[in-house]
mmCIF file with all atom_site columns, C-alpha atoms in Angstrom:
data_model
loop_
_atom_site.group_PDB
_atom_site.id
_atom_site.type_symbol
_atom_site.label_atom_id
_atom_site.label_alt_id
_atom_site.label_comp_id
_atom_site.label_asym_id
_atom_site.label_entity_id
_atom_site.label_seq_id
_atom_site.pdbx_PDB_ins_code
_atom_site.Cartn_x
_atom_site.Cartn_y
_atom_site.Cartn_z
_atom_site.occupancy
_atom_site.B_iso_or_equiv
_atom_site.pdbx_formal_charge
_atom_site.auth_seq_id
_atom_site.auth_comp_id
_atom_site.auth_asym_id
_atom_site.auth_atom_id
_atom_site.pdbx_PDB_model_num
ATOM 1  C CA . UNK A 1 1  ? 18.691 -161.458 -112.427 1.00 0.00 ? 16  UNK A CA 1
ATOM 2  C CA . UNK A 1 2  ? 19.485 -159.969 -115.379 1.00 0.00 ? 17  UNK A CA 1
ATOM 3  C CA . UNK A 1 3  ? 16.216 -158.032 -114.863 1.00 0.00 ? 18  UNK A CA 1
ATOM 4  C CA . UNK A 1 4  ? 17.834 -156.456 -111.997 1.00 0.00 ? 19  UNK A CA 1
ATOM 5  C CA . UNK A 1 5  ? 21.764 -155.841 -113.281 1.00 0.00 ? 20  UNK A CA 1
ATOM 6  C CA . UNK A 1 6  ? 19.660 -154.525 -115.660 1.00 0.00 ? 21  UNK A CA 1
ATOM 7  C CA . UNK A 1 7  ? 17.953 -151.734 -113.821 1.00 0.00 ? 22  UNK A CA 1
ATOM 8  C CA . UNK A 1 8  ? 21.288 -151.560 -111.657 1.00 0.00 ? 23  UNK A CA 1
ATOM 9  C CA . UNK A 1 9  ? 23.038 -150.194 -115.385 1.00 0.00 ? 24  UNK A CA 1
ATOM 10 C CA . UNK A 1 10 ? 20.284 -147.992 -116.214 1.00 0.00 ? 25  UNK A CA 1
ATOM 11 C CA . UNK A 1 11 ? 20.287 -146.255 -112.647 1.00 0.00 ? 26  UNK A CA 1
ATOM 12 C CA . UNK A 1 12 ? 24.433 -145.675 -112.517 1.00 0.00 ? 27  UNK A CA 1
ATOM 13 C CA . UNK A 1 13 ? 24.140 -144.361 -117.270 1.00 0.00 ? 28  UNK A CA 1
ATOM 14 C CA . UNK A 1 14 ? 21.956 -142.284 -115.853 1.00 0.00 ? 29  UNK A CA 1
ATOM 15 C CA . UNK A 1 15 ? 23.823 -141.038 -111.902 1.00 0.00 ? 30  UNK A CA 1
ATOM 16 C CA . UNK A 1 16 ? 26.051 -141.211 -115.119 1.00 0.00 ? 31  UNK A CA 1
ATOM 17 C CA . UNK A 1 17 ? 24.159 -138.406 -117.650 1.00 0.00 ? 32  UNK A CA 1
ATOM 18 C CA . UNK A 1 18 ? 23.459 -136.077 -114.283 1.00 0.00 ? 33  UNK A CA 1
ATOM 19 C CA . UNK A 1 19 ? 26.719 -136.057 -113.830 1.00 0.00 ? 34  UNK A CA 1
ATOM 20 C CA . UNK A 1 20 ? 28.045 -134.894 -117.459 1.00 0.00 ? 35  UNK A CA 1
ATOM 21 C CA . UNK A 1 21 ? 25.478 -132.812 -118.412 1.00 0.00 ? 36  UNK A CA 1
ATOM 22 C CA . UNK A 1 22 ? 26.102 -130.366 -114.651 1.00 0.00 ? 37  UNK A CA 1
ATOM 23 C CA . UNK A 1 23 ? 29.472 -130.236 -115.951 1.00 0.00 ? 38  UNK A CA 1
ATOM 24 C CA . UNK A 1 24 ? 29.129 -129.183 -118.975 1.00 0.00 ? 39  UNK A CA 1
ATOM 25 C CA . UNK A 1 25 ? 26.761 -126.574 -117.668 1.00 0.00 ? 40  UNK A CA 1
ATOM 26 C CA . UNK A 1 26 ? 30.106 -125.043 -115.744 1.00 0.00 ? 41  UNK A CA 1
ATOM 27 C CA . UNK A 1 27 ? 32.584 -123.016 -117.383 1.00 0.00 ? 42  UNK A CA 1
ATOM 28 C CA . UNK A 1 28 ? 35.001 -124.436 -115.921 1.00 0.00 ? 43  UNK A CA 1
ATOM 29 C CA . UNK A 1 29 ? 36.941 -128.114 -115.918 1.00 0.00 ? 44  UNK A CA 1
ATOM 30 C CA . UNK A 1 30 ? 34.991 -130.518 -113.309 1.00 0.00 ? 45  UNK A CA 1
ATOM 31 C CA . UNK A 1 31 ? 36.128 -131.364 -110.378 1.00 0.00 ? 46  UNK A CA 1
ATOM 32 C CA . UNK A 1 32 ? 38.526 -134.192 -109.791 1.00 0.00 ? 47  UNK A CA 1
ATOM 33 C CA . UNK A 1 33 ? 35.798 -135.341 -107.693 1.00 0.00 ? 48  UNK A CA 1
ATOM 34 C CA . UNK A 1 34 ? 33.496 -135.440 -110.377 1.00 0.00 ? 49  UNK A CA 1
ATOM 35 C CA . UNK A 1 35 ? 35.464 -136.838 -113.561 1.00 0.00 ? 50  UNK A CA 1
ATOM 36 C CA . UNK A 1 36 ? 36.592 -140.052 -110.934 1.00 0.00 ? 51  UNK A CA 1
ATOM 37 C CA . UNK A 1 37 ? 33.298 -140.308 -110.423 1.00 0.00 ? 52  UNK A CA 1
ATOM 38 C CA . UNK A 1 38 ? 32.344 -140.978 -113.764 1.00 0.00 ? 53  UNK A CA 1
ATOM 39 C CA . UNK A 1 39 ? 35.035 -143.308 -114.081 1.00 0.00 ? 54  UNK A CA 1
ATOM 40 C CA . UNK A 1 40 ? 34.016 -144.990 -111.367 1.00 0.00 ? 55  UNK A CA 1
ATOM 41 C CA . UNK A 1 41 ? 30.549 -144.673 -112.712 1.00 0.00 ? 56  UNK A CA 1
ATOM 42 C CA . UNK A 1 42 ? 31.709 -146.700 -116.374 1.00 0.00 ? 57  UNK A CA 1
ATOM 43 C CA . UNK A 1 43 ? 34.307 -148.676 -114.908 1.00 0.00 ? 58  UNK A CA 1
ATOM 44 C CA . UNK A 1 44 ? 31.078 -150.145 -113.162 1.00 0.00 ? 59  UNK A CA 1
ATOM 45 C CA . UNK A 1 45 ? 28.075 -150.484 -115.676 1.00 0.00 ? 60  UNK A CA 1
ATOM 46 C CA . UNK A 1 46 ? 30.869 -152.250 -118.267 1.00 0.00 ? 61  UNK A CA 1
ATOM 47 C CA . UNK A 1 47 ? 31.702 -154.382 -114.248 1.00 0.00 ? 62  UNK A CA 1
ATOM 48 C CA . UNK A 1 48 ? 28.120 -154.678 -115.227 1.00 0.00 ? 63  UNK A CA 1
ATOM 49 C CA . UNK A 1 49 ? 27.423 -155.414 -118.465 1.00 0.00 ? 64  UNK A CA 1
ATOM 50 C CA . UNK A 1 50 ? 29.939 -157.837 -118.546 1.00 0.00 ? 65  UNK A CA 1
ATOM 51 C CA . UNK A 1 51 ? 28.414 -159.929 -115.785 1.00 0.00 ? 66  UNK A CA 1
ATOM 52 C CA . UNK A 1 52 ? 25.117 -160.169 -117.417 1.00 0.00 ? 67  UNK A CA 1
ATOM 53 C CA . UNK A 1 53 ? 27.178 -160.552 -120.980 1.00 0.00 ? 68  UNK A CA 1
ATOM 54 C CA . UNK A 1 54 ? 28.573 -163.484 -119.452 1.00 0.00 ? 69  UNK A CA 1
ATOM 55 C CA . UNK A 1 55 ? 25.330 -165.125 -117.665 1.00 0.00 ? 70  UNK A CA 1
ATOM 56 C CA . UNK A 1 56 ? 24.192 -165.287 -121.680 1.00 0.00 ? 71  UNK A CA 1
ATOM 57 C CA . UNK A 1 57 ? 27.818 -165.971 -122.435 1.00 0.00 ? 72  UNK A CA 1
ATOM 58 C CA . UNK A 1 58 ? 29.467 -169.170 -120.396 1.00 0.00 ? 73  UNK A CA 1
ATOM 59 C CA . UNK A 1 59 ? 32.548 -168.962 -123.087 1.00 0.00 ? 74  UNK A CA 1
ATOM 60 C CA . UNK A 1 60 ? 32.762 -165.671 -122.387 1.00 0.00 ? 75  UNK A CA 1
ATOM 61 C CA . UNK A 1 61 ? 33.205 -165.542 -126.640 1.00 0.00 ? 76  UNK A CA 1
ATOM 62 C CA . UNK A 1 62 ? 30.912 -161.617 -126.433 1.00 0.00 ? 77  UNK A CA 1
ATOM 63 C CA . UNK A 1 63 ? 33.304 -160.073 -123.510 1.00 0.00 ? 78  UNK A CA 1
ATOM 64 C CA . UNK A 1 64 ? 36.734 -158.008 -122.087 1.00 0.00 ? 79  UNK A CA 1
ATOM 65 C CA . UNK A 1 65 ? 38.151 -154.756 -123.841 1.00 0.00 ? 80  UNK A CA 1
ATOM 66 C CA . UNK A 1 66 ? 37.116 -154.836 -127.401 1.00 0.00 ? 81  UNK A CA 1
ATOM 67 C CA . UNK A 1 67 ? 33.494 -155.349 -127.020 1.00 0.00 ? 82  UNK A CA 1
ATOM 68 C CA . UNK A 1 68 ? 31.810 -152.547 -124.887 1.00 0.00 ? 83  UNK A CA 1
ATOM 69 C CA . UNK A 1 69 ? 28.666 -150.023 -124.860 1.00 0.00 ? 84  UNK A CA 1
ATOM 70 C CA . UNK A 1 70 ? 27.987 -148.534 -127.841 1.00 0.00 ? 85  UNK A CA 1
ATOM 71 C CA . UNK A 1 71 ? 28.255 -144.421 -127.364 1.00 0.00 ? 86  UNK A CA 1
ATOM 72 C CA . UNK A 1 72 ? 30.606 -144.275 -125.044 1.00 0.00 ? 87  UNK A CA 1
ATOM 73 C CA . UNK A 1 73 ? 34.547 -144.945 -124.258 1.00 0.00 ? 88  UNK A CA 1
ATOM 74 C CA . UNK A 1 74 ? 36.949 -147.319 -124.780 1.00 0.00 ? 89  UNK A CA 1
ATOM 75 C CA . UNK A 1 75 ? 38.227 -148.064 -120.790 1.00 0.00 ? 90  UNK A CA 1
ATOM 76 C CA . UNK A 1 76 ? 41.682 -148.381 -122.731 1.00 0.00 ? 91  UNK A CA 1
ATOM 77 C CA . UNK A 1 77 ? 40.382 -144.996 -124.088 1.00 0.00 ? 92  UNK A CA 1
ATOM 78 C CA . UNK A 1 78 ? 39.438 -143.058 -121.083 1.00 0.00 ? 93  UNK A CA 1
ATOM 79 C CA . UNK A 1 79 ? 41.373 -140.569 -119.695 1.00 0.00 ? 94  UNK A CA 1
ATOM 80 C CA . UNK A 1 80 ? 41.247 -138.744 -115.849 1.00 0.00 ? 95  UNK A CA 1
ATOM 81 C CA . UNK A 1 81 ? 42.895 -135.512 -115.066 1.00 0.00 ? 96  UNK A CA 1
ATOM 82 C CA . UNK A 1 82 ? 43.635 -135.524 -111.533 1.00 0.00 ? 97  UNK A CA 1
ATOM 83 C CA . UNK A 1 83 ? 45.928 -132.649 -110.789 1.00 0.00 ? 98  UNK A CA 1
ATOM 84 C CA . UNK A 1 84 ? 46.961 -131.309 -113.507 1.00 0.00 ? 99  UNK A CA 1
ATOM 85 C CA . UNK A 1 85 ? 48.384 -135.730 -114.470 1.00 0.00 ? 100 UNK A CA 1
ATOM 86 C CA . UNK A 1 86 ? 46.619 -136.931 -117.066 1.00 0.00 ? 101 UNK A CA 1
ATOM 87 C CA . UNK A 1 87 ? 45.887 -140.836 -114.868 1.00 0.00 ? 102 UNK A CA 1
ATOM 88 C CA . UNK A 1 88 ? 45.223 -144.137 -117.449 1.00 0.00 ? 103 UNK A CA 1
#
């Protein structure tokens, strides 16, 4: 199961990266739907990694928002701008 979770996580990370790179190419702010999609992918990636960690660490000591994959934002720091208003 770990291999399947890892493969799913990689596919989601690849899609998220592609969306971010495409957004970076634009000279405008990304659409709300693009920002929401990137955020939703981040949440799903975190859930998959948390599930994988939980299977490897049944005590749960290595899971939770304090333990995140390196190179990305913490869930608490993820800000979504929709309709000109900042949401958390």
